[in-house]
Amino acid sequence: MGRNILLGSLLFFFFIISCKTDKKSEGATWRTKKWVAENQVHNQLLEIEKEQGWSLLFDGETLEGWHLYNKPDSTRFSAWEVRDGTLFCNATDENRVFGDLVTDKEYENYELVFEWQMGLRGNGGVFINVQESPDFRATYQTGPEYQLLEPAHSDTNTPMKRAGCLWGLSPQLNSVEAKPVGQWNTSKIIQQNGKIEFYLNGKLTAAEDFTSKEWADKIATSRFKDITGFGKATRGKIALQNWYFDSWFRNMKIREL
């Protein structure tokens, strides 16, 4: 009996020590993750990224390189501003000039990566191959859209309007959920020789060949069929949509291929 009591006491002692060690380890891991999150650097390029040809589309401090679609002189009065190191669309401020934000430069063959989040039930998009001209009143009339959507928005239940899809034209190739309000999503767009790929949080969500008959046929049976300039270009500007919902962007970088 005495030996059993001694053995039980030893086992209990080692169990307590093990629990304390595990908790200490968990605490250290949590503190490390917290430190990394608090000290993470955004809107900057690593030296290896510079060598690979990457450049920033947003420097974290200014709107340099961007302007309002067809309203270049109104950008400083627009809903777009820099806030806490993010490119923020202050869409609910009715005193601001409404409009999509467009790159000064056109792009053809490139890889674009960016992080984004939307306000609660928010809806927005990133347009590619946008043609800027008085002949068109909005970016969506020429540029196909990478859909941005906060999961609580009702469009999440519509296959061709889900986050990461080619809006109104094709559903997600692989099912993936966008992260909710307050959390950052990571997106990637690749375009080369008219062929595009969209990615959301690491998963391929769209792939099209803008030079193909299949693409032309898809447009012809879509809501864009009567918009003569839509989806024809394989070179153009990149635009961020102001669609009445607050949105945030950071770590926007591009490299031409």
Coordinates of C-alpha atoms in Angstrom, one line a residue:
M1 CA 0.0 0.0 0.0
G2 CA 2.8 2.4 0.9
R3 CA 4.6 1.8 -2.4
N4 CA 1.3 2.5 -4.3
I5 CA 0.8 5.8 -2.4
L6 CA 4.4 6.8 -3.2
L7 CA 4.1 5.9 -6.8
G8 CA 0.8 7.8 -7.1
S9 CA 2.4 10.9 -5.5
L10 CA 5.3 10.8 -7.9
L11 CA 3.0 10.5 -10.9
F12 CA 0.8 13.4 -9.7
F13 CA 4.0 15.5 -9.1
F14 CA 5.2 14.9 -12.7
F15 CA 1.7 15.6 -14.0
I16 CA 1.7 19.0 -12.3
I17 CA 5.2 19.9 -13.6
S18 CA 4.2 18.8 -17.1
C19 CA 1.1 21.1 -17.0
K20 CA 3.1 24.0 -15.8
T21 CA 5.7 23.4 -18.6
D22 CA 3.0 23.2 -21.2
K23 CA 1.3 26.4 -20.0
K24 CA 4.7 28.2 -19.9
S25 CA 5.4 27.0 -23.5
E26 CA 1.9 28.1 -24.7
G27 CA 2.4 31.4 -23.0
A28 CA 5.8 31.9 -24.7
T29 CA 4.3 31.0 -28.1
W30 CA 1.4 33.4 -27.6
R31 CA 3.7 36.2 -26.6
T32 CA 5.9 35.5 -29.7
K33 CA 2.9 35.6 -32.0
K34 CA 1.7 38.8 -30.4
W35 CA 5.1 40.4 -30.8
V36 CA 5.3 39.4 -34.5
A37 CA 1.8 40.8 -35.1
E38 CA 2.5 44.1 -33.3
N39 CA 5.9 44.6 -35.0
Q40 CA 5.0 43.4 -38.5
V41 CA 6.2 45.9 -41.2
H42 CA 3.7 46.7 -43.9
N43 CA 3.9 48.5 -47.3
Q44 CA 7.6 47.8 -47.7
L45 CA 9.6 45.6 -50.0
L46 CA 12.3 43.1 -49.0
E47 CA 15.6 43.3 -50.8
I48 CA 14.9 40.0 -52.5
E49 CA 11.5 41.4 -53.7
K50 CA 13.2 44.4 -55.2
E51 CA 15.7 42.1 -57.0
Q52 CA 12.7 40.1 -58.4
G53 CA 11.2 43.3 -59.9
W54 CA 8.5 44.0 -57.3
S55 CA 7.3 47.6 -56.7
L56 CA 4.8 49.1 -54.4
L57 CA 1.4 50.3 -55.7
F58 CA 0.8 51.9 -52.3
D59 CA 3.6 53.4 -50.2
G60 CA 1.6 53.4 -47.0
E61 CA 1.8 57.2 -46.7
T62 CA 0.4 58.9 -49.8
L63 CA -1.9 58.4 -52.8
E64 CA 1.0 58.9 -55.1
G65 CA 0.5 56.9 -58.3
W66 CA -3.3 57.0 -58.0
H67 CA -6.1 59.3 -59.1
L68 CA -9.9 59.3 -59.4
Y69 CA -11.3 57.7 -62.6
N70 CA -11.8 60.5 -65.1
K71 CA -11.4 63.1 -62.3
P72 CA -7.6 63.4 -61.6
D73 CA -7.9 66.8 -60.0
S74 CA -10.5 65.6 -57.4
T75 CA -8.5 62.9 -55.7
R76 CA -7.5 64.9 -52.6
F77 CA -11.2 65.6 -52.0
S78 CA -12.2 62.0 -52.5
A79 CA -13.3 59.3 -50.2
W80 CA -9.8 57.7 -50.6
E81 CA -7.3 58.5 -47.9
V82 CA -4.3 57.1 -46.1
R83 CA -5.3 56.0 -42.6
D84 CA -3.0 54.1 -40.1
G85 CA -0.8 52.8 -42.9
T86 CA -3.7 51.6 -45.0
L87 CA -5.3 52.8 -48.2
F88 CA -8.8 53.5 -46.8
C89 CA -12.0 54.2 -48.7
N90 CA -14.1 56.5 -46.4
A91 CA -17.2 55.7 -48.3
T92 CA -19.7 56.7 -45.7
D93 CA -18.6 60.4 -45.6
E94 CA -21.0 62.1 -48.0
N95 CA -18.9 65.2 -48.1
R96 CA -16.2 63.4 -50.1
V97 CA -16.1 63.2 -53.9
F98 CA -17.4 59.8 -55.0
G99 CA -15.3 57.7 -57.4
D100 CA -13.1 54.7 -58.1
L101 CA -9.4 55.0 -57.5
V102 CA -7.2 54.2 -60.6
T103 CA -3.5 53.7 -61.1
D104 CA -1.7 56.4 -63.1
K105 CA 0.1 53.7 -65.1
E106 CA -1.3 50.9 -67.4
Y107 CA -0.2 47.3 -67.0
E108 CA -0.3 44.3 -69.3
N109 CA 1.7 41.3 -68.1
Y110 CA 2.0 41.3 -64.3
E111 CA 1.5 39.7 -61.0
L112 CA -0.4 41.8 -58.4
V113 CA -0.7 40.9 -54.7
F114 CA -2.6 42.8 -52.0
E115 CA -4.3 42.5 -48.7
W116 CA -7.8 43.8 -48.1
Q117 CA -10.8 43.9 -45.8
M118 CA -14.3 45.3 -46.0
G119 CA -16.6 46.8 -43.5
L120 CA -19.5 44.8 -42.2
R121 CA -21.6 43.4 -45.1
G122 CA -19.3 45.4 -47.4
N123 CA -19.1 44.9 -51.2
G124 CA -16.3 46.2 -53.5
G125 CA -13.9 45.1 -56.2
V126 CA -10.6 45.5 -58.0
F127 CA -10.9 46.1 -61.8
I128 CA -8.2 45.2 -64.3
N129 CA -7.5 46.4 -67.9
V130 CA -9.5 49.6 -67.2
Q131 CA -9.7 52.0 -70.1
E132 CA -9.9 55.6 -68.9
S133 CA -11.8 57.8 -71.4
P134 CA -14.7 60.3 -71.5
D135 CA -16.4 57.6 -73.6
F136 CA -16.8 55.6 -70.4
R137 CA -18.4 56.9 -67.2
A138 CA -17.3 54.1 -64.9
T139 CA -14.4 51.6 -64.5
Y140 CA -16.8 48.5 -64.7
Q141 CA -17.7 49.4 -68.3
T142 CA -14.3 48.2 -69.5
G143 CA -12.6 46.3 -66.7
P144 CA -13.4 42.8 -65.5
E145 CA -13.8 42.7 -61.7
Y146 CA -12.1 40.7 -59.0
Q147 CA -14.9 40.6 -56.4
L148 CA -14.3 41.8 -52.8
L149 CA -17.0 40.8 -50.3
E150 CA -17.4 40.6 -46.6
P151 CA -19.0 37.2 -45.8
A152 CA -22.1 38.7 -44.1
H153 CA -23.2 40.3 -47.4
S154 CA -26.1 38.5 -49.0
D155 CA -24.1 38.2 -52.3
T156 CA -22.0 35.5 -50.6
N157 CA -24.9 33.1 -51.4
T158 CA -24.8 34.0 -55.2
P159 CA -22.1 31.8 -56.9
M160 CA -21.0 34.5 -59.5
K161 CA -20.8 37.2 -56.9
R162 CA -18.7 35.5 -54.2
A163 CA -15.4 36.9 -53.1
G164 CA -12.5 36.1 -55.4
C165 CA -14.7 35.3 -58.4
L166 CA -14.8 37.1 -61.8
W167 CA -17.9 39.1 -60.9
G168 CA -21.0 38.2 -62.9
L169 CA -19.2 35.9 -65.2
S170 CA -17.9 32.8 -63.5
P171 CA -18.2 31.2 -60.0
Q172 CA -15.2 30.3 -57.8
L173 CA -13.1 27.5 -59.4
N174 CA -12.3 26.3 -55.9
S175 CA -14.5 27.0 -52.9
V176 CA -12.9 29.5 -50.4
E177 CA -14.4 31.8 -47.8
A178 CA -13.4 35.4 -47.4
K179 CA -12.4 36.5 -43.9
P180 CA -14.9 38.6 -41.9
V181 CA -14.8 42.2 -41.0
G182 CA -11.7 43.1 -39.0
Q183 CA -9.5 40.4 -40.6
W184 CA -7.2 40.7 -43.6
N185 CA -7.6 38.7 -46.8
T186 CA -4.8 38.0 -49.2
S187 CA -5.4 38.2 -53.0
K188 CA -3.4 37.7 -56.1
I189 CA -4.0 38.5 -59.8
I190 CA -1.8 37.3 -62.5
Q191 CA -2.2 38.4 -66.2
Q192 CA 0.0 37.3 -69.0
N193 CA -0.7 37.5 -72.7
G194 CA -4.4 38.0 -72.0
K195 CA -4.7 35.0 -69.7
I196 CA -5.6 35.7 -66.1
E197 CA -5.7 33.9 -62.8
F198 CA -7.4 35.1 -59.5
Y199 CA -6.4 33.8 -56.1
L200 CA -8.1 34.3 -52.7
N201 CA -6.3 33.3 -49.5
G202 CA -4.1 30.9 -51.4
K203 CA -6.7 29.2 -53.6
L204 CA -7.3 29.7 -57.4
T205 CA -10.7 31.2 -57.8
A206 CA -10.8 32.2 -61.5
A207 CA -9.0 31.6 -64.8
E208 CA -9.9 33.0 -68.2
D209 CA -8.3 33.8 -71.5
F210 CA -9.5 37.2 -72.6
T211 CA -8.4 36.6 -76.2
S212 CA -10.5 33.4 -76.6
K213 CA -13.9 32.9 -78.3
E214 CA -15.1 31.3 -75.0
W215 CA -14.5 34.6 -73.2
A216 CA -16.4 36.5 -75.9
D217 CA -19.3 34.0 -75.8
K218 CA -19.4 34.3 -72.0
I219 CA -19.7 38.1 -72.2
A220 CA -22.4 37.8 -74.9
T221 CA -24.7 35.8 -72.6
S222 CA -24.0 38.0 -69.5
R223 CA -25.2 41.3 -68.1
F224 CA -22.3 42.9 -69.9
K225 CA -23.5 42.0 -73.4
D226 CA -24.6 45.5 -74.3
I227 CA -21.5 47.3 -72.9
T228 CA -19.4 47.5 -76.1
G229 CA -16.1 48.3 -74.4
F230 CA -16.2 45.6 -71.7
G231 CA -13.6 42.8 -71.4
K232 CA -11.9 43.5 -74.7
A233 CA -8.5 45.0 -73.5
T234 CA -5.6 42.9 -72.3
R235 CA -3.8 46.0 -71.1
G236 CA -5.0 48.9 -68.9
K237 CA -5.2 50.5 -65.5
I238 CA -6.0 48.8 -62.2
A239 CA -8.9 50.3 -60.2
L240 CA -10.3 50.0 -56.6
Q241 CA -14.0 50.4 -56.4
N242 CA -15.8 52.8 -54.2
W243 CA -19.2 51.1 -53.7
Y244 CA -20.6 52.9 -50.7
F245 CA -18.8 50.6 -48.2
D246 CA -15.7 51.2 -46.2
S247 CA -12.7 49.2 -47.4
W248 CA -9.0 48.9 -46.5
F249 CA -6.0 47.9 -48.5
R250 CA -2.3 47.4 -47.7
N251 CA 0.8 45.6 -48.9
M252 CA -0.1 46.3 -52.5
K253 CA 2.8 45.3 -54.7
I254 CA 3.2 44.4 -58.4
R255 CA 5.8 43.1 -60.7
E256 CA 5.7 43.2 -64.5
L257 CA 6.3 39.9 -66.3

